[in-house]
């Protein structure tokens, strides 16, 4: 019986079909990514950015891939040529290896280059990721920061632009040569150059093999010597000492050790090269062992010895010059140099604000912000959403000039969301854009506790806000549920808004023409949506909008920038524009102390260590057509380098229109990073700095977290409370005659709650970026936000109101506690909202608390609370206390608060004593005794005799 055979060609056709489909899928995937991104870069007029990045990645991958291929393949060919003749007498193991070699010998002619090419491809792909590092190095010639460091006399530009590339290059060469040497040794073993089973040592490694490996190992030692040389520059960011940067131990122990290791590594390389002729392994191997031992002894043990026995006993004296360099470097890197920060003239401090003071600061009074953005967003969603396919993502604070008067408004764009749509046509062709914006006054509410609106409704109703001629939002902040693309100019009319005239069609320049069938097919494959290919509603001149959210659109051409957490909406010349601050950052600035951006911003930014930060770029995005303008400070060194890389990307910030510049704000996240460093680096005296005599911290925010609705805010809860976020004020700074738009943060001493200083950053065009610092008198006990919030909670009228509302099925929520400078004193304004305990309930502004000195005043509106707070207060004097709340606030209350805070420190001292932490015990005791002394001074009582002051028991309490 014969067996029928299927013809070979018939059996192969399914494989050809499957292979063709796979190739076509890969081709379409590559083309849909490459070509559509190119079209998008053309849409934003930045195709040069696309090609520069692509060319750099391809060139780096190709050069380093070819270099690795040549290095590996040449060594493998050389190894094959050096293969010794087979031994006459083979051991069983050698016979097995010989059989394997003979089996593979016929295919090695093509297998070796293919294997080397695959490894080279992987290496090239890895190196291509270093394109930013390469471009910074390649384009940084002649660009300097100024102020070269003292150890090596190099400008910071070397550490930021050149050193990262040199370190990468050294690391890559070291890894490549180690890998090639390892593979070469295996090849020598395979071809008989290395015979571990040989009877004598001399026979185990053939002379030619020994020479070959000696050359490679010698080159590795030279590359290692270069690594030791570059490692010297890492000392400028060393964390070993009291501060970041080269310390006494680094300069006097680590640096000499590295210099010695450079010489030792070069000697090892020379010995390996000499081994080509000596053909003895003993001397180079001993040298490598000695190098390793010296690396441990000199590179690790000796610096540790110096640190422990020479530095620690007299740390300040040893580290003083390096502390000075760290202070100066950090102040320059974060732009907080004290000589460049303005300080108001010394005018003293007054404990209360008078009625005359308020009248002289009318603009400040009229722009006190009562609405917390998150609370206002809930109100907008409830009253201004209009339809469920609209969404308010955020509420932004901005300054506008209305009828010749500067006003602060809170603005939010009404964006579209497709999360509620149910059909493809509605999702992509109909609901394509949001409509309008809502703007609210910051300082008032209507009789129902809702915000007073200046822009509202659909179509937009302008009650008293800025003119808005183009209200449509095609590009915005975006959110969950938004579609990846929308199409304009299709056969289906877009929904402009409910009740709008029919037939609306987009007439802007945003989006990419959908094009012919092939281009439509690429879009369909990119978004895995066949409807893009088959829908009869899409025509060739239809436009597809992709990357519509700011988070996907703005950073794409500039991945080397760090962006602020909060892009904000502004109405400029009748159009809606998004403004997004971007930062140039590095962690390579010499002698500068790093800050973790996640910690400094309360988790708003991703974890990233930086020790240099500038707000060098402001991106403006037109909400209608998606046009992006990257306004940049072209004097900033990092921007200068990227401007060379991408000549057409950045626009000089001086070219921004006056109307646009009026809406530029000083960015919050930069200010938070600066303030975090300023808490320590406001001090320039190295002795005071080392002894931590003047340590500050950003004031805690008692209205957030677990203490928000607590009856009493204690010191322990404030220690764990989030830090206060900076807030914008239209205020008249001390010593100035006119109000200006400022970003403000108050400071308290570390471990204390009295206010010691505040920092402000100018946001007006004339004063933009100017930092203003006011140190409060050290002999005055100026209450900080925590103390004020505690006083509010203890006020009888406030407590009664809160209890009554809570019993009626409502919850009291607090707004931002604002510390507002008025002349020589401060007002503290605390809004309070009420939310019914019902689903979808909206918080209402119920009452305003104003604290003025010892007075706690409650009012149904801001004017009422302010009138009560300043009633009967005489110029230069103090009010009667009690305020509108009848809530006391006499000197006795202040004394009680000081004693309560002292008790907290005594308790902390007891806990530290039980834990055996004597340093903390001493510090807490000193803080408590200082508070007791202040209370005694305020009460007018005679101070206790020495040795009789209250203190915790010397023995641990149970």
JSON list of N, CA, C and O in Angstrom, two decimals, residues 642-683:
[
{"chain": "A", "resi": 642, "resn": "UNK", "atom": "N", "xyz": [19.39, 73.37, 24.87]},
{"chain": "A", "resi": 642, "resn": "UNK", "atom": "CA", "xyz": [18.28, 72.78, 24.10]},
{"chain": "A", "resi": 642, "resn": "UNK", "atom": "C", "xyz": [17.83, 73.69, 22.96]},
{"chain": "A", "resi": 642, "resn": "UNK", "atom": "O", "xyz": [17.32, 73.22, 21.95]},
{"chain": "A", "resi": 643, "resn": "UNK", "atom": "N", "xyz": [18.04, 74.98, 23.12]},
{"chain": "A", "resi": 643, "resn": "UNK", "atom": "CA", "xyz": [17.73, 75.91, 22.03]},
{"chain": "A", "resi": 643, "resn": "UNK", "atom": "C", "xyz": [18.67, 75.69, 20.85]},
{"chain": "A", "resi": 643, "resn": "UNK", "atom": "O", "xyz": [18.27, 75.85, 19.69]},
{"chain": "A", "resi": 644, "resn": "UNK", "atom": "N", "xyz": [19.92, 75.32, 21.14]},
{"chain": "A", "resi": 644, "resn": "UNK", "atom": "CA", "xyz": [20.83, 74.95, 20.07]},
{"chain": "A", "resi": 644, "resn": "UNK", "atom": "C", "xyz": [20.40, 73.66, 19.40]},
{"chain": "A", "resi": 644, "resn": "UNK", "atom": "O", "xyz": [20.51, 73.51, 18.19]},
{"chain": "A", "resi": 645, "resn": "UNK", "atom": "N", "xyz": [19.91, 72.72, 20.20]},
{"chain": "A", "resi": 645, "resn": "UNK", "atom": "CA", "xyz": [19.48, 71.44, 19.64]},
{"chain": "A", "resi": 645, "resn": "UNK", "atom": "C", "xyz": [18.25, 71.63, 18.76]},
{"chain": "A", "resi": 645, "resn": "UNK", "atom": "O", "xyz": [18.18, 71.09, 17.64]},
{"chain": "A", "resi": 646, "resn": "UNK", "atom": "N", "xyz": [17.27, 72.40, 19.27]},
{"chain": "A", "resi": 646, "resn": "UNK", "atom": "CA", "xyz": [16.01, 72.64, 18.55]},
{"chain": "A", "resi": 646, "resn": "UNK", "atom": "C", "xyz": [15.84, 74.14, 18.32]},
{"chain": "A", "resi": 646, "resn": "UNK", "atom": "O", "xyz": [15.15, 74.82, 19.09]},
{"chain": "A", "resi": 647, "resn": "UNK", "atom": "N", "xyz": [16.44, 74.69, 17.29]},
{"chain": "A", "resi": 647, "resn": "UNK", "atom": "CA", "xyz": [16.41, 76.15, 17.09]},
{"chain": "A", "resi": 647, "resn": "UNK", "atom": "C", "xyz": [15.01, 76.72, 16.95]},
{"chain": "A", "resi": 647, "resn": "UNK", "atom": "O", "xyz": [14.78, 77.89, 17.28]},
{"chain": "A", "resi": 648, "resn": "UNK", "atom": "N", "xyz": [14.05, 75.96, 16.45]},
{"chain": "A", "resi": 648, "resn": "UNK", "atom": "CA", "xyz": [12.72, 76.51, 16.23]},
{"chain": "A", "resi": 648, "resn": "UNK", "atom": "C", "xyz": [11.71, 76.18, 17.29]},
{"chain": "A", "resi": 648, "resn": "UNK", "atom": "O", "xyz": [10.52, 76.47, 17.14]},
{"chain": "A", "resi": 649, "resn": "UNK", "atom": "N", "xyz": [12.15, 75.58, 18.40]},
{"chain": "A", "resi": 649, "resn": "UNK", "atom": "CA", "xyz": [11.20, 75.13, 19.41]},
{"chain": "A", "resi": 649, "resn": "UNK", "atom": "C", "xyz": [10.79, 76.24, 20.37]},
{"chain": "A", "resi": 649, "resn": "UNK", "atom": "O", "xyz": [9.61, 76.43, 20.66]},
{"chain": "A", "resi": 650, "resn": "UNK", "atom": "N", "xyz": [11.75, 76.97, 20.89]},
{"chain": "A", "resi": 650, "resn": "UNK", "atom": "CA", "xyz": [11.47, 77.94, 21.94]},
{"chain": "A", "resi": 650, "resn": "UNK", "atom": "C", "xyz": [11.30, 79.35, 21.36]},
{"chain": "A", "resi": 650, "resn": "UNK", "atom": "O", "xyz": [11.95, 79.73, 20.38]},
{"chain": "A", "resi": 651, "resn": "UNK", "atom": "N", "xyz": [10.42, 80.10, 22.02]},
{"chain": "A", "resi": 651, "resn": "UNK", "atom": "CA", "xyz": [10.20, 81.51, 21.71]},
{"chain": "A", "resi": 651, "resn": "UNK", "atom": "C", "xyz": [10.65, 82.32, 22.92]},
{"chain": "A", "resi": 651, "resn": "UNK", "atom": "O", "xyz": [10.30, 81.99, 24.06]},
{"chain": "A", "resi": 652, "resn": "UNK", "atom": "N", "xyz": [11.42, 83.36, 22.67]},
{"chain": "A", "resi": 652, "resn": "UNK", "atom": "CA", "xyz": [11.89, 84.21, 23.77]},
{"chain": "A", "resi": 652, "resn": "UNK", "atom": "C", "xyz": [10.69, 84.72, 24.56]},
{"chain": "A", "resi": 652, "resn": "UNK", "atom": "O", "xyz": [9.72, 85.23, 23.98]},
{"chain": "A", "resi": 653, "resn": "UNK", "atom": "N", "xyz": [10.77, 84.57, 25.87]},
{"chain": "A", "resi": 653, "resn": "UNK", "atom": "CA", "xyz": [9.63, 84.96, 26.70]},
{"chain": "A", "resi": 653, "resn": "UNK", "atom": "C", "xyz": [9.34, 86.45, 26.60]},
{"chain": "A", "resi": 653, "resn": "UNK", "atom": "O", "xyz": [8.20, 86.90, 26.84]},
{"chain": "A", "resi": 654, "resn": "UNK", "atom": "N", "xyz": [10.34, 87.23, 26.21]},
{"chain": "A", "resi": 654, "resn": "UNK", "atom": "CA", "xyz": [10.10, 88.67, 26.03]},
{"chain": "A", "resi": 654, "resn": "UNK", "atom": "C", "xyz": [9.19, 88.94, 24.84]},
{"chain": "A", "resi": 654, "resn": "UNK", "atom": "O", "xyz": [8.66, 90.05, 24.71]},
{"chain": "A", "resi": 655, "resn": "UNK", "atom": "N", "xyz": [9.01, 87.93, 23.97]},
{"chain": "A", "resi": 655, "resn": "UNK", "atom": "CA", "xyz": [8.14, 88.12, 22.81]},
{"chain": "A", "resi": 655, "resn": "UNK", "atom": "C", "xyz": [6.67, 87.90, 23.13]},
{"chain": "A", "resi": 655, "resn": "UNK", "atom": "O", "xyz": [5.81, 88.16, 22.30]},
{"chain": "A", "resi": 656, "resn": "UNK", "atom": "N", "xyz": [6.37, 87.43, 24.33]},
{"chain": "A", "resi": 656, "resn": "UNK", "atom": "CA", "xyz": [4.97, 87.23, 24.73]},
{"chain": "A", "resi": 656, "resn": "UNK", "atom": "C", "xyz": [4.27, 88.58, 24.81]},
{"chain": "A", "resi": 656, "resn": "UNK", "atom": "O", "xyz": [4.85, 89.58, 25.24]},
{"chain": "A", "resi": 657, "resn": "UNK", "atom": "N", "xyz": [3.02, 88.61, 24.40]},
{"chain": "A", "resi": 657, "resn": "UNK", "atom": "CA", "xyz": [2.26, 89.86, 24.43]},
{"chain": "A", "resi": 657, "resn": "UNK", "atom": "C", "xyz": [2.05, 90.32, 25.86]},
{"chain": "A", "resi": 657, "resn": "UNK", "atom": "O", "xyz": [2.09, 89.53, 26.81]},
{"chain": "A", "resi": 658, "resn": "UNK", "atom": "N", "xyz": [1.84, 91.61, 26.02]},
{"chain": "A", "resi": 658, "resn": "UNK", "atom": "CA", "xyz": [1.60, 92.16, 27.36]},
{"chain": "A", "resi": 658, "resn": "UNK", "atom": "C", "xyz": [0.38, 91.52, 28.00]},
{"chain": "A", "resi": 658, "resn": "UNK", "atom": "O", "xyz": [0.37, 91.23, 29.21]},
{"chain": "A", "resi": 659, "resn": "UNK", "atom": "N", "xyz": [-0.66, 91.30, 27.19]},
{"chain": "A", "resi": 659, "resn": "UNK", "atom": "CA", "xyz": [-1.87, 90.70, 27.75]},
{"chain": "A", "resi": 659, "resn": "UNK", "atom": "C", "xyz": [-1.63, 89.27, 28.21]},
{"chain": "A", "resi": 659, "resn": "UNK", "atom": "O", "xyz": [-2.24, 88.82, 29.19]},
{"chain": "A", "resi": 660, "resn": "UNK", "atom": "N", "xyz": [-0.72, 88.55, 27.54]},
{"chain": "A", "resi": 660, "resn": "UNK", "atom": "CA", "xyz": [-0.39, 87.19, 27.97]},
{"chain": "A", "resi": 660, "resn": "UNK", "atom": "C", "xyz": [0.47, 87.22, 29.22]},
{"chain": "A", "resi": 660, "resn": "UNK", "atom": "O", "xyz": [0.26, 86.46, 30.18]},
{"chain": "A", "resi": 661, "resn": "UNK", "atom": "N", "xyz": [1.45, 88.10, 29.26]},
{"chain": "A", "resi": 661, "resn": "UNK", "atom": "CA", "xyz": [2.35, 88.17, 30.41]},
{"chain": "A", "resi": 661, "resn": "UNK", "atom": "C", "xyz": [1.61, 88.54, 31.69]},
{"chain": "A", "resi": 661, "resn": "UNK", "atom": "O", "xyz": [2.04, 88.18, 32.78]},
{"chain": "A", "resi": 662, "resn": "UNK", "atom": "N", "xyz": [0.50, 89.26, 31.56]},
{"chain": "A", "resi": 662, "resn": "UNK", "atom": "CA", "xyz": [-0.28, 89.60, 32.74]},
{"chain": "A", "resi": 662, "resn": "UNK", "atom": "C", "xyz": [-0.84, 88.38, 33.45]},
{"chain": "A", "resi": 662, "resn": "UNK", "atom": "O", "xyz": [-1.20, 88.44, 34.63]},
{"chain": "A", "resi": 663, "resn": "UNK", "atom": "N", "xyz": [-0.92, 87.26, 32.72]},
{"chain": "A", "resi": 663, "resn": "UNK", "atom": "CA", "xyz": [-1.50, 86.04, 33.31]},
{"chain": "A", "resi": 663, "resn": "UNK", "atom": "C", "xyz": [-0.45, 85.01, 33.70]},
{"chain": "A", "resi": 663, "resn": "UNK", "atom": "O", "xyz": [-0.80, 83.95, 34.19]},
{"chain": "A", "resi": 664, "resn": "UNK", "atom": "N", "xyz": [0.82, 85.33, 33.49]},
{"chain": "A", "resi": 664, "resn": "UNK", "atom": "CA", "xyz": [1.87, 84.42, 33.97]},
{"chain": "A", "resi": 664, "resn": "UNK", "atom": "C", "xyz": [1.94, 84.51, 35.49]},
{"chain": "A", "resi": 664, "resn": "UNK", "atom": "O", "xyz": [2.06, 85.59, 36.06]},
{"chain": "A", "resi": 665, "resn": "UNK", "atom": "N", "xyz": [1.88, 83.35, 36.14]},
{"chain": "A", "resi": 665, "resn": "UNK", "atom": "CA", "xyz": [1.99, 83.29, 37.59]},
{"chain": "A", "resi": 665, "resn": "UNK", "atom": "C", "xyz": [3.33, 82.66, 37.98]},
{"chain": "A", "resi": 665, "resn": "UNK", "atom": "O", "xyz": [3.88, 81.86, 37.24]},
{"chain": "A", "resi": 666, "resn": "UNK", "atom": "N", "xyz": [3.81, 83.04, 39.15]},
{"chain": "A", "resi": 666, "resn": "UNK", "atom": "CA", "xyz": [4.98, 82.33, 39.67]},
{"chain": "A", "resi": 666, "resn": "UNK", "atom": "C", "xyz": [4.52, 80.93, 40.06]},
{"chain": "A", "resi": 666, "resn": "UNK", "atom": "O", "xyz": [3.53, 80.77, 40.78]},
{"chain": "A", "resi": 667, "resn": "UNK", "atom": "N", "xyz": [5.20, 79.88, 39.60]},
{"chain": "A", "resi": 667, "resn": "UNK", "atom": "CA", "xyz": [4.66, 78.52, 39.77]},
{"chain": "A", "resi": 667, "resn": "UNK", "atom": "C", "xyz": [4.78, 78.00, 41.19]},
{"chain": "A", "resi": 667, "resn": "UNK", "atom": "O", "xyz": [5.77, 78.23, 41.89]},
{"chain": "A", "resi": 668, "resn": "UNK", "atom": "N", "xyz": [3.76, 77.27, 41.61]},
{"chain": "A", "resi": 668, "resn": "UNK", "atom": "CA", "xyz": [3.68, 76.77, 42.98]},
{"chain": "A", "resi": 668, "resn": "UNK", "atom": "C", "xyz": [4.76, 75.74, 43.29]},
{"chain": "A", "resi": 668, "resn": "UNK", "atom": "O", "xyz": [5.38, 75.79, 44.36]},
{"chain": "A", "resi": 669, "resn": "UNK", "atom": "N", "xyz": [4.97, 74.77, 42.41]},
{"chain": "A", "resi": 669, "resn": "UNK", "atom": "CA", "xyz": [5.90, 73.69, 42.74]},
{"chain": "A", "resi": 669, "resn": "UNK", "atom": "C", "xyz": [7.33, 74.19, 42.85]},
{"chain": "A", "resi": 669, "resn": "UNK", "atom": "O", "xyz": [8.09, 73.72, 43.71]},
{"chain": "A", "resi": 670, "resn": "UNK", "atom": "N", "xyz": [7.74, 75.13, 42.00]},
{"chain": "A", "resi": 670, "resn": "UNK", "atom": "CA", "xyz": [9.06, 75.73, 42.16]},
{"chain": "A", "resi": 670, "resn": "UNK", "atom": "C", "xyz": [9.16, 76.46, 43.49]},
{"chain": "A", "resi": 670, "resn": "UNK", "atom": "O", "xyz": [10.16, 76.33, 44.21]},
{"chain": "A", "resi": 671, "resn": "UNK", "atom": "N", "xyz": [8.12, 77.20, 43.83]},
{"chain": "A", "resi": 671, "resn": "UNK", "atom": "CA", "xyz": [8.12, 77.95, 45.08]},
{"chain": "A", "resi": 671, "resn": "UNK", "atom": "C", "xyz": [8.21, 77.01, 46.28]},
{"chain": "A", "resi": 671, "resn": "UNK", "atom": "O", "xyz": [8.89, 77.30, 47.27]},
{"chain": "A", "resi": 672, "resn": "UNK", "atom": "N", "xyz": [7.53, 75.85, 46.18]},
{"chain": "A", "resi": 672, "resn": "UNK", "atom": "CA", "xyz": [7.60, 74.88, 47.27]},
{"chain": "A", "resi": 672, "resn": "UNK", "atom": "C", "xyz": [9.01, 74.32, 47.42]},
{"chain": "A", "resi": 672, "resn": "UNK", "atom": "O", "xyz": [9.51, 74.14, 48.54]},
{"chain": "A", "resi": 673, "resn": "UNK", "atom": "N", "xyz": [9.67, 74.03, 46.29]},
{"chain": "A", "resi": 673, "resn": "UNK", "atom": "CA", "xyz": [11.04, 73.53, 46.35]},
{"chain": "A", "resi": 673, "resn": "UNK", "atom": "C", "xyz": [11.97, 74.60, 46.93]},
{"chain": "A", "resi": 673, "resn": "UNK", "atom": "O", "xyz": [12.85, 74.30, 47.77]},
{"chain": "A", "resi": 674, "resn": "UNK", "atom": "N", "xyz": [11.80, 75.83, 46.50]},
{"chain": "A", "resi": 674, "resn": "UNK", "atom": "CA", "xyz": [12.63, 76.92, 47.04]},
{"chain": "A", "resi": 674, "resn": "UNK", "atom": "C", "xyz": [12.37, 77.11, 48.53]},
{"chain": "A", "resi": 674, "resn": "UNK", "atom": "O", "xyz": [13.31, 77.29, 49.31]},
{"chain": "A", "resi": 675, "resn": "UNK", "atom": "N", "xyz": [11.10, 77.07, 48.91]},
{"chain": "A", "resi": 675, "resn": "UNK", "atom": "CA", "xyz": [10.77, 77.27, 50.32]},
{"chain": "A", "resi": 675, "resn": "UNK", "atom": "C", "xyz": [11.32, 76.14, 51.18]},
{"chain": "A", "resi": 675, "resn": "UNK", "atom": "O", "xyz": [11.77, 76.37, 52.31]},
{"chain": "A", "resi": 676, "resn": "UNK", "atom": "N", "xyz": [11.29, 74.92, 50.65]},
{"chain": "A", "resi": 676, "resn": "UNK", "atom": "CA", "xyz": [11.85, 73.78, 51.39]},
{"chain": "A", "resi": 676, "resn": "UNK", "atom": "C", "xyz": [13.33, 74.00, 51.67]},
{"chain": "A", "resi": 676, "resn": "UNK", "atom": "O", "xyz": [13.81, 73.74, 52.78]},
{"chain": "A", "resi": 677, "resn": "UNK", "atom": "N", "xyz": [14.06, 74.48, 50.69]},
{"chain": "A", "resi": 677, "resn": "UNK", "atom": "CA", "xyz": [15.48, 74.75, 50.91]},
{"chain": "A", "resi": 677, "resn": "UNK", "atom": "C", "xyz": [15.68, 76.02, 51.73]},
{"chain": "A", "resi": 677, "resn": "UNK", "atom": "O", "xyz": [16.62, 76.12, 52.52]},
{"chain": "A", "resi": 678, "resn": "UNK", "atom": "N", "xyz": [14.79, 76.98, 51.59]},
{"chain": "A", "resi": 678, "resn": "UNK", "atom": "CA", "xyz": [14.93, 78.25, 52.30]},
{"chain": "A", "resi": 678, "resn": "UNK", "atom": "C", "xyz": [14.78, 78.07, 53.81]},
{"chain": "A", "resi": 678, "resn": "UNK", "atom": "O", "xyz": [15.31, 78.86, 54.59]},
{"chain": "A", "resi": 679, "resn": "UNK", "atom": "N", "xyz": [14.06, 77.03, 54.24]},
{"chain": "A", "resi": 679, "resn": "UNK", "atom": "CA", "xyz": [13.89, 76.79, 55.68]},
{"chain": "A", "resi": 679, "resn": "UNK", "atom": "C", "xyz": [15.23, 76.62, 56.38]},
{"chain": "A", "resi": 679, "resn": "UNK", "atom": "O", "xyz": [15.38, 76.95, 57.56]},
{"chain": "A", "resi": 680, "resn": "UNK", "atom": "N", "xyz": [16.22, 76.11, 55.65]},
{"chain": "A", "resi": 680, "resn": "UNK", "atom": "CA", "xyz": [17.56, 75.92, 56.21]},
{"chain": "A", "resi": 680, "resn": "UNK", "atom": "C", "xyz": [18.56, 76.93, 55.66]},
{"chain": "A", "resi": 680, "resn": "UNK", "atom": "O", "xyz": [19.40, 77.46, 56.38]},
{"chain": "A", "resi": 681, "resn": "UNK", "atom": "N", "xyz": [18.44, 77.21, 54.36]},
{"chain": "A", "resi": 681, "resn": "UNK", "atom": "CA", "xyz": [19.47, 77.99, 53.68]},
{"chain": "A", "resi": 681, "resn": "UNK", "atom": "C", "xyz": [19.16, 79.49, 53.64]},
{"chain": "A", "resi": 681, "resn": "UNK", "atom": "O", "xyz": [19.75, 80.21, 52.83]},
{"chain": "A", "resi": 682, "resn": "UNK", "atom": "N", "xyz": [18.24, 79.96, 54.49]},
{"chain": "A", "resi": 682, "resn": "UNK", "atom": "CA", "xyz": [18.16, 81.41, 54.71]},
{"chain": "A", "resi": 682, "resn": "UNK", "atom": "C", "xyz": [19.33, 81.87, 55.57]},
{"chain": "A", "resi": 682, "resn": "UNK", "atom": "O", "xyz": [19.60, 83.06, 55.69]},
{"chain": "A", "resi": 683, "resn": "UNK", "atom": "N", "xyz": [20.02, 80.90, 56.15]},
{"chain": "A", "resi": 683, "resn": "UNK", "atom": "CA", "xyz": [21.17, 81.17, 57.01]},
{"chain": "A", "resi": 683, "resn": "UNK", "atom": "C", "xyz": [22.44, 81.12, 56.16]},
{"chain": "A", "resi": 683, "resn": "UNK", "atom": "O", "xyz": [22.66, 80.16, 55.41]}
]
